[in-house]
């Protein structure tokens, strides 16, 4: 995919996140499938992941930045800067976590495993947010914390990051947090979801 954007086209429409893929929950498939007693429509294990930073749809983020800067930051300059920053991020090596709780997510629509992770994972997530601050400052934004929390593309609900894995649909919108038998969770190296959709430079 090239960096060109034909009139009316939407070549950068894939949702971009930095995430750690889940390799294994518990001892294997049966431990994961046991979570079906707590949720409706358990997600397929292949796509399970922990989001470290939600970037969103690049076109939408560019529009948010243009609006925030009142047009001072132009899309033809902003998009290459964002893509360059994303592709130069360091990789977080795979790690082990554990979970003993299911918590409501997305306003109660979903349930997910709340995961205890090593300190280096918290440090990496903080590094991502700090890097985002530097990127936005370089792009001419002011009041960057306000922008991050208000940008629909970035989709932040709270400045506090809760390590979690969405596993299925909640049975009701009012499901409370639930204690479960502790399970280890194995994660792979961090990656950019939909990296192949990023526009090429030039």
CSV table of C-alpha atoms in Angstrom, one decimal:
chain,number,residue,atom,x,y,z
A,1,UNK,CA,0.0,0.0,0.0
A,2,UNK,CA,1.3,3.4,-0.9
A,3,UNK,CA,1.0,6.7,1.0
A,4,UNK,CA,-1.4,8.1,-1.6
A,5,UNK,CA,-5.0,8.6,-0.7
A,6,UNK,CA,-7.3,8.8,-3.8
A,7,UNK,CA,-10.3,11.1,-3.6
A,8,UNK,CA,-13.0,9.3,-1.8
A,9,UNK,CA,-10.7,6.4,-0.8
A,10,UNK,CA,-10.1,5.1,2.7
A,11,UNK,CA,-6.8,3.2,2.4
A,12,UNK,CA,-5.8,3.7,6.1
A,13,UNK,CA,-9.1,2.4,7.5
A,14,UNK,CA,-7.7,-0.4,9.6
A,15,UNK,CA,-7.6,0.0,13.4
A,16,UNK,CA,-4.0,0.2,14.7
A,17,UNK,CA,-3.0,-1.0,18.2
A,18,UNK,CA,0.2,-2.0,19.9
A,19,UNK,CA,-0.5,-5.3,21.6
A,20,UNK,CA,0.9,-8.4,23.1
A,21,UNK,CA,-0.6,-11.6,21.6
A,22,UNK,CA,-1.8,-14.3,24.0
A,23,UNK,CA,0.0,-17.6,23.4
A,24,UNK,CA,-1.6,-19.7,26.2
A,25,UNK,CA,-4.0,-19.4,29.1
A,26,UNK,CA,-3.7,-21.9,31.8
A,27,UNK,CA,-2.5,-25.4,30.8
A,28,UNK,CA,-4.1,-25.1,27.4
A,29,UNK,CA,-7.3,-25.1,25.4
A,30,UNK,CA,-9.5,-26.8,28.1
A,31,UNK,CA,-8.6,-24.2,30.8
A,32,UNK,CA,-9.6,-21.4,28.4
A,33,UNK,CA,-12.8,-23.1,27.4
A,34,UNK,CA,-13.7,-23.4,31.1
A,35,UNK,CA,-14.2,-19.6,31.1
A,36,UNK,CA,-17.4,-20.2,29.0
A,37,UNK,CA,-19.3,-20.8,32.2
A,38,UNK,CA,-18.9,-17.1,33.0
A,39,UNK,CA,-19.5,-15.4,29.6
A,40,UNK,CA,-21.6,-15.7,26.5
A,41,UNK,CA,-19.8,-16.2,23.2
A,42,UNK,CA,-16.3,-16.9,24.3
A,43,UNK,CA,-13.8,-15.4,21.9
A,44,UNK,CA,-11.6,-17.7,19.7
A,45,UNK,CA,-8.2,-18.1,21.4
A,46,UNK,CA,-6.3,-17.3,18.2
A,47,UNK,CA,-7.1,-13.5,18.4
A,48,UNK,CA,-6.7,-13.0,22.1
A,49,UNK,CA,-4.3,-10.1,23.0
A,50,UNK,CA,-3.5,-7.4,25.5
A,51,UNK,CA,-3.7,-3.9,24.1
A,52,UNK,CA,-0.7,-1.8,25.2
A,53,UNK,CA,-1.7,1.3,23.2
A,54,UNK,CA,-4.7,2.0,21.1
A,55,UNK,CA,-3.8,4.3,18.2
A,56,UNK,CA,-7.1,3.8,16.2
A,57,UNK,CA,-7.8,4.4,12.6
A,58,UNK,CA,-5.0,6.7,11.2
A,59,UNK,CA,-7.2,8.8,9.1
A,60,UNK,CA,-9.4,9.5,12.1
A,61,UNK,CA,-6.4,10.4,14.3
A,62,UNK,CA,-5.0,12.7,11.6
A,63,UNK,CA,-8.4,14.5,11.5
A,64,UNK,CA,-8.5,14.8,15.3
A,65,UNK,CA,-5.0,16.4,15.2
A,66,UNK,CA,-5.9,18.8,12.4
A,67,UNK,CA,-9.0,19.9,14.3
A,68,UNK,CA,-7.1,20.3,17.6
A,69,UNK,CA,-4.5,22.4,15.9
A,70,UNK,CA,-7.1,24.3,13.8
A,71,UNK,CA,-5.5,23.2,10.6
A,72,UNK,CA,-1.9,24.1,11.5
A,73,UNK,CA,-0.8,20.5,11.4
A,74,UNK,CA,-1.7,19.2,7.9
A,75,UNK,CA,-2.4,15.6,7.1
A,76,UNK,CA,0.3,15.3,4.5
A,77,UNK,CA,2.8,16.0,7.3
A,78,UNK,CA,1.1,14.3,10.2
A,79,UNK,CA,0.5,10.9,8.7
A,80,UNK,CA,4.2,10.1,7.8
A,81,UNK,CA,5.3,11.2,11.3
A,82,UNK,CA,2.8,8.9,13.0
A,83,UNK,CA,3.7,5.9,10.7
A,84,UNK,CA,7.4,6.6,11.3
A,85,UNK,CA,7.0,6.7,15.0
A,86,UNK,CA,5.0,3.5,15.1
A,87,UNK,CA,7.4,1.5,13.0
A,88,UNK,CA,10.4,2.6,15.0
A,89,UNK,CA,9.0,1.6,18.4
A,90,UNK,CA,11.0,-1.0,20.3
A,91,UNK,CA,9.6,-4.5,20.8
A,92,UNK,CA,8.5,-5.7,24.2
A,93,UNK,CA,9.8,-9.3,24.6
A,94,UNK,CA,7.3,-12.0,25.5
A,95,UNK,CA,6.4,-12.4,29.2
A,96,UNK,CA,4.3,-14.3,31.7
A,97,UNK,CA,1.4,-13.0,33.6
A,98,UNK,CA,-1.4,-14.4,35.8
A,99,UNK,CA,-5.1,-13.8,36.3
A,100,UNK,CA,-7.6,-14.7,39.0
A,101,UNK,CA,-10.4,-12.2,38.2
A,102,UNK,CA,-12.9,-11.5,35.4
A,103,UNK,CA,-13.9,-7.9,35.1
A,104,UNK,CA,-16.5,-6.0,33.0
A,105,UNK,CA,-15.2,-4.0,30.1
A,106,UNK,CA,-16.6,-1.6,27.5
A,107,UNK,CA,-19.4,-0.3,29.7
A,108,UNK,CA,-20.4,-3.8,30.7
A,109,UNK,CA,-20.7,-5.3,27.3
A,110,UNK,CA,-17.7,-7.5,27.6
A,111,UNK,CA,-15.9,-9.5,30.2
A,112,UNK,CA,-12.1,-9.8,30.4
A,113,UNK,CA,-9.3,-11.3,32.5
A,114,UNK,CA,-7.6,-8.8,34.6
A,115,UNK,CA,-3.9,-9.7,34.4
A,116,UNK,CA,-1.1,-9.2,36.8
A,117,UNK,CA,2.0,-8.5,34.6
A,118,UNK,CA,5.7,-7.9,35.4
A,119,UNK,CA,6.8,-4.3,36.1
A,120,UNK,CA,8.6,-4.2,32.7
A,121,UNK,CA,5.3,-4.4,31.0
A,122,UNK,CA,4.0,-1.4,32.9
A,123,UNK,CA,7.2,0.4,32.1
A,124,UNK,CA,6.8,-0.4,28.4
A,125,UNK,CA,3.2,0.9,28.4
A,126,UNK,CA,4.4,4.1,30.1
A,127,UNK,CA,7.1,4.4,27.5
A,128,UNK,CA,4.5,4.2,24.7
A,129,UNK,CA,2.4,7.0,26.3
A,130,UNK,CA,5.5,9.2,26.8
A,131,UNK,CA,6.5,8.6,23.2
A,132,UNK,CA,3.0,9.5,22.1
A,133,UNK,CA,3.3,12.8,24.1
A,134,UNK,CA,6.6,13.6,22.3
A,135,UNK,CA,5.1,12.8,18.9
A,136,UNK,CA,2.1,15.0,19.5
A,137,UNK,CA,4.3,17.8,20.8
A,138,UNK,CA,6.5,17.6,17.7
A,139,UNK,CA,3.3,17.9,15.6
A,140,UNK,CA,2.4,21.2,17.3
A,141,UNK,CA,-0.3,20.2,19.7
A,142,UNK,CA,-0.8,21.9,23.1
A,143,UNK,CA,-2.7,20.6,26.1
A,144,UNK,CA,-1.7,17.1,25.0
A,145,UNK,CA,-3.2,15.2,28.0
A,146,UNK,CA,-6.5,16.8,27.2
A,147,UNK,CA,-6.2,15.8,23.5
A,148,UNK,CA,-5.3,12.2,24.4
A,149,UNK,CA,-8.4,11.8,26.6
A,150,UNK,CA,-10.7,13.6,24.2
A,151,UNK,CA,-9.6,12.2,20.8
A,152,UNK,CA,-12.3,9.7,19.5
A,153,UNK,CA,-9.6,7.9,17.5
A,154,UNK,CA,-7.4,7.2,20.5
A,155,UNK,CA,-10.4,6.1,22.4
A,156,UNK,CA,-9.1,6.6,26.0
A,157,UNK,CA,-11.6,6.1,28.7
A,158,UNK,CA,-9.2,6.7,31.6
A,159,UNK,CA,-5.6,7.8,32.1
A,160,UNK,CA,-5.0,4.6,34.1
A,161,UNK,CA,-4.0,1.5,32.2
A,162,UNK,CA,-5.5,-1.8,33.3
A,163,UNK,CA,-3.8,-4.9,31.9
A,164,UNK,CA,-6.6,-7.1,30.6
A,165,UNK,CA,-7.7,-9.6,27.9
A,166,UNK,CA,-11.2,-9.4,26.5
A,167,UNK,CA,-12.5,-13.0,26.4
A,168,UNK,CA,-16.2,-12.8,25.7
A,169,UNK,CA,-19.6,-11.1,25.8
A,170,UNK,CA,-21.0,-10.3,29.3
A,171,UNK,CA,-24.3,-12.2,30.1
A,172,UNK,CA,-25.8,-9.0,31.4
A,173,UNK,CA,-24.7,-5.3,31.4
A,174,UNK,CA,-24.5,-5.5,35.2
A,175,UNK,CA,-22.1,-8.5,35.6
A,176,UNK,CA,-19.8,-7.8,38.6
A,177,UNK,CA,-16.1,-8.7,38.8
A,178,UNK,CA,-15.8,-12.4,39.5
A,179,UNK,CA,-13.0,-14.3,41.2
A,180,UNK,CA,-11.7,-17.4,39.3
A,181,UNK,CA,-9.1,-20.1,39.9
A,182,UNK,CA,-5.7,-18.5,39.2
A,183,UNK,CA,-4.4,-19.2,35.7
A,184,UNK,CA,-1.0,-18.4,34.2
A,185,UNK,CA,-1.0,-16.4,30.9
A,186,UNK,CA,1.8,-16.5,28.4
A,187,UNK,CA,2.3,-13.6,26.0
A,188,UNK,CA,4.4,-13.3,22.8
A,189,UNK,CA,6.5,-10.3,21.7
A,190,UNK,CA,4.6,-7.1,21.2
A,191,UNK,CA,3.4,-6.2,17.7
A,192,UNK,CA,1.5,-3.7,15.6
A,193,UNK,CA,-2.0,-5.0,14.8
A,194,UNK,CA,-2.7,-4.4,11.1
A,195,UNK,CA,0.9,-3.3,10.5
A,196,UNK,CA,0.5,-4.4,6.8
A,197,UNK,CA,-2.1,-1.7,6.4
A,198,UNK,CA,0.3,1.1,7.3
A,199,UNK,CA,1.0,3.4,4.3
A,200,UNK,CA,4.5,3.2,2.9
A,201,UNK,CA,6.7,6.3,2.9
A,202,UNK,CA,7.0,8.4,-0.2
